[in-house]
Coordinates of C-alpha atoms and ligand atoms in Angstrom, one line a residue:
X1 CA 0.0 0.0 0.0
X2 CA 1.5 3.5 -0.8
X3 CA 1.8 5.6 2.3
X4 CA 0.1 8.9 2.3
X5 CA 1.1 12.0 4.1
X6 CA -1.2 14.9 4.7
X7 CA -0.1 18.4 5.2
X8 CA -2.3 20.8 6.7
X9 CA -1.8 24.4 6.1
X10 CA -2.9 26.6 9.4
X11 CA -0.7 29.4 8.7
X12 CA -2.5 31.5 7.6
X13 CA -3.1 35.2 10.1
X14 CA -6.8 36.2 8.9
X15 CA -8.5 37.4 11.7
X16 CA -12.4 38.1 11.9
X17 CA -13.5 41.1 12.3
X18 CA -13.5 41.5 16.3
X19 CA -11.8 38.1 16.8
X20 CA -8.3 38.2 18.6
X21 CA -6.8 35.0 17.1
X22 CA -6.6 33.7 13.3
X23 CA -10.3 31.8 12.3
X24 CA -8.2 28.2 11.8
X25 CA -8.5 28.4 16.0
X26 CA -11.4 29.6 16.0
X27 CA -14.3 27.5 17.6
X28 CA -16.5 26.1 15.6
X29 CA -19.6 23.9 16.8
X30 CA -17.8 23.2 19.9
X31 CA -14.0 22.7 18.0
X32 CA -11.4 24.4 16.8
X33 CA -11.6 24.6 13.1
X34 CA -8.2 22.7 13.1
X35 CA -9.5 20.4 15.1
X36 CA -12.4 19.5 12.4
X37 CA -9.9 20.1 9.8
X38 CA -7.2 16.9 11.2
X39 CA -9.9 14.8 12.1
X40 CA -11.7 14.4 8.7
X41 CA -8.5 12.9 7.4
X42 CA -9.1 9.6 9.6
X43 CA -6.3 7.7 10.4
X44 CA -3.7 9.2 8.0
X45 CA -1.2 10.7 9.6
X46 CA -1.7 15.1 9.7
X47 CA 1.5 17.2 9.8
X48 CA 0.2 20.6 10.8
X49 CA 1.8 23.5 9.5
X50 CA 1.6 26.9 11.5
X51 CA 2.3 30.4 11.6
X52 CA 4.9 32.3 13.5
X53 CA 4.4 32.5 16.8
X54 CA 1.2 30.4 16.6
X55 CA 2.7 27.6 18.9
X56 CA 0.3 28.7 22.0
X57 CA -2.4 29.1 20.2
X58 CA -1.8 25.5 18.4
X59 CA -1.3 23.4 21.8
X60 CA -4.7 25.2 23.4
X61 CA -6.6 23.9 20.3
X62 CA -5.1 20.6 19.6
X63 CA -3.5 19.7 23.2
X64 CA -2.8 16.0 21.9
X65 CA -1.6 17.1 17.8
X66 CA 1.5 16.2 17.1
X67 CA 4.4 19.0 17.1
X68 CA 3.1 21.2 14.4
X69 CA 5.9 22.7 11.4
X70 CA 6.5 26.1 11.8
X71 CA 5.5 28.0 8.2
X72 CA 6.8 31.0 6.4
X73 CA 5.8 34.2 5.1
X74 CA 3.8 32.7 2.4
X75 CA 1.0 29.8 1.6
X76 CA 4.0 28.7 -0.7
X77 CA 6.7 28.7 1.7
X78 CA 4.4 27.0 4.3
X79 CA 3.7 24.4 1.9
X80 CA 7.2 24.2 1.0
X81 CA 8.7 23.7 5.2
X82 CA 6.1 21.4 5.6
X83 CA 7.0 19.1 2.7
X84 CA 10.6 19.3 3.7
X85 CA 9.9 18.0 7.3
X86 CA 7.9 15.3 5.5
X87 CA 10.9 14.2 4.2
X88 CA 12.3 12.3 6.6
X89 CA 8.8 10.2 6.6
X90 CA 9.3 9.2 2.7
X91 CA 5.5 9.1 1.7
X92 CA 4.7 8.0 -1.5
X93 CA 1.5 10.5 -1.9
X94 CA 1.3 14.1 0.0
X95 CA -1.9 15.6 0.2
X96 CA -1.8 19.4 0.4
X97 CA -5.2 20.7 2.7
X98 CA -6.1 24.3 3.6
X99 CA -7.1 24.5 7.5
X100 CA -9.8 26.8 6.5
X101 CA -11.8 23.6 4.8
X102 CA -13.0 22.0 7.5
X103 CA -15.9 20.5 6.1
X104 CA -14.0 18.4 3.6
X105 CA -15.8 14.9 3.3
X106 CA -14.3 11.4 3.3
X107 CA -15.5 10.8 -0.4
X108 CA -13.6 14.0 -1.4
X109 CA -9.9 12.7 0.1
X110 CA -10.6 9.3 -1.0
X111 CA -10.9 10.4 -4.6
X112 CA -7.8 12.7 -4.4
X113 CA -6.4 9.3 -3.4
X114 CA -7.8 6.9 -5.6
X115 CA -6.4 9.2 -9.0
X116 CA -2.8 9.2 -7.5
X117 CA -3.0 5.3 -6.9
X118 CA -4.1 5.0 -10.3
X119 CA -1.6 6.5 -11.5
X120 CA -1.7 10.2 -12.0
X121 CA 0.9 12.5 -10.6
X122 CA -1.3 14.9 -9.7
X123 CA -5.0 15.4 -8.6
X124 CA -7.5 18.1 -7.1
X125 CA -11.1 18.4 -6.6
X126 CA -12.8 20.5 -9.0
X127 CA -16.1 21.8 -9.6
X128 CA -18.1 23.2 -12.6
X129 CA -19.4 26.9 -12.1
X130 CA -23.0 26.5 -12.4
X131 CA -23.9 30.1 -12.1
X132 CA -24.2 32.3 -15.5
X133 CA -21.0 34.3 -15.5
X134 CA -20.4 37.8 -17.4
X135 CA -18.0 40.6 -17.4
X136 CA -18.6 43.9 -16.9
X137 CA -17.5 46.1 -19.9
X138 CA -18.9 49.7 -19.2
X139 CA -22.4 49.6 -19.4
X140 CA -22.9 46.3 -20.5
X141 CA -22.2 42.4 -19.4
X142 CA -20.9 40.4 -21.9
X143 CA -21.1 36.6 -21.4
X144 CA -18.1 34.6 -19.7
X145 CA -18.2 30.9 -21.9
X146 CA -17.9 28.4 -18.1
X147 CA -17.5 24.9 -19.8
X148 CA -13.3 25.3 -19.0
X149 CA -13.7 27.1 -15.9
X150 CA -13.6 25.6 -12.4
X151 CA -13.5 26.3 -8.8
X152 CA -9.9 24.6 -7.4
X153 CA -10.6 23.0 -3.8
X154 CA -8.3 21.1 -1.6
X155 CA -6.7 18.8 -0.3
X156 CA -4.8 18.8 -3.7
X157 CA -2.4 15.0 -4.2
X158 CA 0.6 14.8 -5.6
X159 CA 3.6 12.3 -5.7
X160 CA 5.4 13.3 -2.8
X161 CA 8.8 13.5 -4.5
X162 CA 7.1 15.7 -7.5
X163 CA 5.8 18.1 -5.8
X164 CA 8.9 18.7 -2.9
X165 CA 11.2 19.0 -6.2
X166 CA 8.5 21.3 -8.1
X167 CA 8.1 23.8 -4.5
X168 CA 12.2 23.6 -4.3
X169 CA 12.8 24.5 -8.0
X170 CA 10.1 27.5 -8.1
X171 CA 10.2 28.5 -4.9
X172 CA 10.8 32.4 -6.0
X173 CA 7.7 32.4 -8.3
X174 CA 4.5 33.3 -6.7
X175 CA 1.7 30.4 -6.7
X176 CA -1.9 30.7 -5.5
X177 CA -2.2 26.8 -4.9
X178 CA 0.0 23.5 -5.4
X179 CA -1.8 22.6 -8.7
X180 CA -0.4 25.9 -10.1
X181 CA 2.9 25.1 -8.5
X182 CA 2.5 21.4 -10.0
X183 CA 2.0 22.9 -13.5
X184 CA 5.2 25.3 -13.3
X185 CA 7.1 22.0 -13.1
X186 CA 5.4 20.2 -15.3
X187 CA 3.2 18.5 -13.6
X188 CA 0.0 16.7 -14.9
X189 CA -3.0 17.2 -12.3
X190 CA -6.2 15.3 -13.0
X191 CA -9.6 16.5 -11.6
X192 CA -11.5 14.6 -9.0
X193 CA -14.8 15.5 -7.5
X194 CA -15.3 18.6 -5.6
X195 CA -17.9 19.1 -3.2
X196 CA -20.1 22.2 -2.6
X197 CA -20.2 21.5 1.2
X198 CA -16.3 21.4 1.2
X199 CA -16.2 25.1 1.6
X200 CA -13.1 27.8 2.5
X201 CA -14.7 29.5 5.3
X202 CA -13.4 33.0 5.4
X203 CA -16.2 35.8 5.9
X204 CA -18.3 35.2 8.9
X205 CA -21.0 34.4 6.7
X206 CA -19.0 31.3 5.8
X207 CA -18.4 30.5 10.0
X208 CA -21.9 30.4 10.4
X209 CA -22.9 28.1 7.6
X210 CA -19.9 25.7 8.5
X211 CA -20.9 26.2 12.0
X212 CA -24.2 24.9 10.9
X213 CA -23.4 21.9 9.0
X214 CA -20.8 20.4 11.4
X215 CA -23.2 21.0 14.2
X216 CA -27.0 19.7 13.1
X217 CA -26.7 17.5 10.2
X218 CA -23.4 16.3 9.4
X219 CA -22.1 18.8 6.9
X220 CA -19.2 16.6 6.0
X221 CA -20.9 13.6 3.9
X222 CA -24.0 15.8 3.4
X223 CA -23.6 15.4 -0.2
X224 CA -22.8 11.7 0.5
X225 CA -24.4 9.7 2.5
X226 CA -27.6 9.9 4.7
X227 CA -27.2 9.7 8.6
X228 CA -29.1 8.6 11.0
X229 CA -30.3 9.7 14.3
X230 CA -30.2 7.5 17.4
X231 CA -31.5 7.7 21.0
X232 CA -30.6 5.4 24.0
X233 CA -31.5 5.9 27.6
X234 CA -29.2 4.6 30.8
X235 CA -30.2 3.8 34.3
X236 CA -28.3 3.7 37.5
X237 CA -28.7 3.9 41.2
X238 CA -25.8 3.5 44.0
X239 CA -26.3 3.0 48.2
X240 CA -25.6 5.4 50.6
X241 CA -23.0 4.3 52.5
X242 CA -20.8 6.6 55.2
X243 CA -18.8 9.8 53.9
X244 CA -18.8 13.7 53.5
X245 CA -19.1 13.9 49.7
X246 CA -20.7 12.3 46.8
X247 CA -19.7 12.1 42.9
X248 CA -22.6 13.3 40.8
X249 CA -22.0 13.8 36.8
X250 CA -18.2 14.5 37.3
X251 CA -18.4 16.9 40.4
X252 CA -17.9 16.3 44.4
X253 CA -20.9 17.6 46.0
X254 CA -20.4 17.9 49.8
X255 CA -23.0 15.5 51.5
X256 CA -23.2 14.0 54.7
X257 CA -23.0 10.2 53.1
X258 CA -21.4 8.8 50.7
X259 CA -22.3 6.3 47.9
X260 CA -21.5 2.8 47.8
X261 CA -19.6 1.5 44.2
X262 CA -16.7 0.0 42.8
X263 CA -16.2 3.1 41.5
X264 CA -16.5 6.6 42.8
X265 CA -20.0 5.6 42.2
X266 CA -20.8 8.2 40.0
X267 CA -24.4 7.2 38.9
X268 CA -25.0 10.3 36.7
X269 CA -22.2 9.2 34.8
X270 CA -23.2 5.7 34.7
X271 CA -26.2 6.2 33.5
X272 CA -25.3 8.5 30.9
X273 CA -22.2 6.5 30.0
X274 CA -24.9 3.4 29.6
X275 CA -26.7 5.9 27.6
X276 CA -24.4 6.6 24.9
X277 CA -23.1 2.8 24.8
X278 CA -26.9 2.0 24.1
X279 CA -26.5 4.3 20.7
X280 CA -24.1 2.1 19.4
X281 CA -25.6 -1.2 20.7
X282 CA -22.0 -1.7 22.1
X283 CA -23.6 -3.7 25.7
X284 CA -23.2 -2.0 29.2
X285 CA -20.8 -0.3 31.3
X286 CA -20.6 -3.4 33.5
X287 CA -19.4 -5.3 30.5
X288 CA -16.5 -2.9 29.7
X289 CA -15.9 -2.1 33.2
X290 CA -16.7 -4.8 35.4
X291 CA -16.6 -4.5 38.8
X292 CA -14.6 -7.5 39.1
X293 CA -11.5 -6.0 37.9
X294 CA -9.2 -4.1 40.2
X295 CA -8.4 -1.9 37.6
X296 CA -11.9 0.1 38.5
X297 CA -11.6 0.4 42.1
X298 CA -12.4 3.9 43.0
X299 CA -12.0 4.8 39.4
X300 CA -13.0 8.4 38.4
X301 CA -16.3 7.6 36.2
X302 CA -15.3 10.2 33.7
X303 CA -13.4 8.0 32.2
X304 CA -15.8 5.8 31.6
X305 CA -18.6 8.0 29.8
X306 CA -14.7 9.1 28.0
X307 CA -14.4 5.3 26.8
X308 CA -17.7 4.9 25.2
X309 CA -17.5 8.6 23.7
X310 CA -14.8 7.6 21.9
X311 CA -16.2 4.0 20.5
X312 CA -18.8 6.1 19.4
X313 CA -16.3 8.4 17.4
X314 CA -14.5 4.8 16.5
X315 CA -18.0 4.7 14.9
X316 CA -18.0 7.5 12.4
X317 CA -20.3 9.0 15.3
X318 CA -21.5 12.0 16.9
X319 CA -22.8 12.6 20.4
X320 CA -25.1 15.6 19.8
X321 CA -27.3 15.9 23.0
X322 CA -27.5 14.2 26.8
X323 CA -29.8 15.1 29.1
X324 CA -29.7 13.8 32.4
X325 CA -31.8 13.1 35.4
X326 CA -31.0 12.9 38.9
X327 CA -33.7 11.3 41.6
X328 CA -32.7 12.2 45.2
X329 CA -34.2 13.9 48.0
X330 CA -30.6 14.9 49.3
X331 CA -28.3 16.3 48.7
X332 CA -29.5 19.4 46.9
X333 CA -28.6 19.3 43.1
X334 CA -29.9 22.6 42.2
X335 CA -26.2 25.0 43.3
X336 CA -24.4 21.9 41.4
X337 CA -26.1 21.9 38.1
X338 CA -23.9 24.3 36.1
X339 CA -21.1 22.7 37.0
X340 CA -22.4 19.4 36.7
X341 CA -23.4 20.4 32.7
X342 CA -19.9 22.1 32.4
X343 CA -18.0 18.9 33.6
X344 CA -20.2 16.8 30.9
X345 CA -19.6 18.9 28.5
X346 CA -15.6 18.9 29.1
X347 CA -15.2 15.4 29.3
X348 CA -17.2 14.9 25.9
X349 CA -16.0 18.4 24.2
X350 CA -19.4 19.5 23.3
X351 CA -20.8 22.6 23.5
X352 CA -22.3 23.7 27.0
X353 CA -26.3 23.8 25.4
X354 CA -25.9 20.5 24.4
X355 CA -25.4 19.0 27.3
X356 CA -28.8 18.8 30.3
X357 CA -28.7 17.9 33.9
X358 CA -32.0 17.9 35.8
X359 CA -33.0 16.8 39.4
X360 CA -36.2 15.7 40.7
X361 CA -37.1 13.4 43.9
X362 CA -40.1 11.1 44.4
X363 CA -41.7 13.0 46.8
X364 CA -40.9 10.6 49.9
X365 CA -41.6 7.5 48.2
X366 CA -39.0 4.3 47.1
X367 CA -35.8 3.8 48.0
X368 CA -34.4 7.3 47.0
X369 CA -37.5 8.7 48.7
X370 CA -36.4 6.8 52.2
X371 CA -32.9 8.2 51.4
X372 CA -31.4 4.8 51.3
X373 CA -29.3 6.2 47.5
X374 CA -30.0 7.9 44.5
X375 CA -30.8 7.2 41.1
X376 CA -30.1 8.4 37.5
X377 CA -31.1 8.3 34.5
X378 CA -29.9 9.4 30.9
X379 CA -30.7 9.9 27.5
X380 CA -28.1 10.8 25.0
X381 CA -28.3 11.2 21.5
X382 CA -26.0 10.3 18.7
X383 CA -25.3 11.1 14.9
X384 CA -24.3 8.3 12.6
Ligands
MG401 MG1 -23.1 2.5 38.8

């Protein structure tokens, strides 16, 4: 199999208006751009390549990204130390990706691969201009023939050697893109399928669309494939048992028990962690945490509802909403709630509206109405 590189171009300083920090960090549906960016490209291996003085900003984005390339003044020369720092890795194929397309679909970078493995040296997505086009000339607006014109996207393929000799040999001309660097040397580049949804987003206009499309539906393969929407619910209860504190959905809560569990007893995040296993049909938390193993002993449940968030991303799948309910007469959930939805949203890195804790008791009645524990229940909601 030939091994394919991808280098991501984040270099780039365009601020929004009234934004401190270049759009590539910019959050977007609960992510960094970047981060949407690296993670369409699957398991391929990203090299990011970043501005000047960027390296802050980089690691509070992607805290686990690999050591990014520092770029130069220009897309070019970005292009150019990125492919250079590649070198050492010997790819066979290099795919060249703007940061600011973060919306680019699995269909998209599978085609870019699919022309260089069959054998062209060079390929880009391209799409026809389906608008009517015409120049203004004075008064009038003469027509602008569209069959040979198309709209360049990336990421844009190339052999890797080709395209590190074309970027070292013209490195003093001026290029827009790599397919115009790849045609100073020489190059052939093929056309593959663009996408409409694979769009640069640079006015604010464009943040709010891509905003949209990686948040509701899944913007990514909208032009693709159809997803579906699933809903599981999780249910959990733990003993009170002697203590000054009790875990509830990821924060100590000051009580005058404590709750019985392998665990820190957590049953918020059980529950919820049950929740989002149920969207995948991938069994129980008792099954991938059993209380048998030693491992678990007075383990922190985040990790837990962490584990099944990421089978779920394993998956191809999105967590998009939880809500949660918590059944106890004691102790008080309602000064914890905020920072209850905070800690769920943290440990799952979605956005803070997406995410619901509520409390209720049973009015005196049961087992949580007698105080002997609590309860919980969740339902979470998942994209696949
Ligand atoms: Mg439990």
């Amino acid at each position: 199999m030939p091994k394919t590189a991808v280098l991501i171009v984040a270099a780039g300083k365009g601020e929004r208006a009234g934004r401190s920090q270049p759009k590539q960090y910019e959050s977007l549906a609960g992510k960094p751009m970047l981060g949407w960016t690296a993670g369409a490209f699957g398991e391929l291996p990203v090299t990011m390549v970043i501005g000047p003085g960027q390296e802050a900003l980089y690691a509070a984005a992607l805290p686990a990204g690999a050591a990014p390339v520092c770029g130069g003044a220009r897309r070019q020369d970005s292009v150019r130390l990125g492919l250079e720092a590649l070198v050492k890795e010997r790819p066979d194929f290099v795919l060249i990706h703007d940061a600011a397309r973060p919306l680019v679909s699995r269909r998209v970078i599978d085609g870019v691969i699919a022309a260089l493995e069959g054998g062209a040296r060079g390929a880009a997505p391209m799409l026809a201009v389906a608008d009517t086009l015409r120049r203004r000339e004075g008064e009038s607006w003469s027509l602008v023939p569209r069959d040979d014109l198309f709209r360049a996207q990336t990421p844009q393929g190339f052999r890797f050697a080709d395209i590190l000799a074309a970027h070292r040999a013209h490195a003093a001309q001026d290029v827009t893109d790599d397919v115009e660097m790849a045609t100073l040397a020489g190059i052939k580049v093929e056309a593959v399928p663009g996408e409409e949804t694979n769009l640069k987003v640079t006015t604010e206009k464009d943040f709010a669309l891509a905003a949209k499309l990686l948040g509701s539906s899944d913007g990514r393969s909208a032009d693709a494939t159809l997803r579906e929407t699933r809903t599981a619910m999780g249910y959990d209860a733990h003993r009170f048992t002697a203590g000054d504190h009790v875990w509830l959905c990821g924060v100590k809560v000051p009580h005058d028990h404590g709750l019985e569990g392998h665990s820190d007893a957590d049953a918020g995040l059980h529950a919820l962690t049950d929740a989002v296993l149920g969207c995948i049909g991938a069994g129980d938390i008792g099954q991938h945490f059993p209380p048998t193993d030693e491992r678990w002993r007075g383990a922190p449940s985040w990790k837990f509802l962490d584990h099944a968030a990421k089978l779920v991303a394993a998956k191809g799948g999105r967590i998009v909403h939880c809500d949660v309910t918590l059944i106890c007469e004691r102790p008080k959930i309602g000064p914890h709630r905020e920072a209850m939805r905070a800690r769920i949203a943290e440990i799952l890195g979605l956005d803070l509206e997406r995410i619901s804790v509520k409390a209720t008791t049973t009015e005196g009645m049961g087992y949580t109405g007698r105080r002997e524990g609590l309860a919980a229940q969740a339902v979470a909601t998942v994209m696949l």
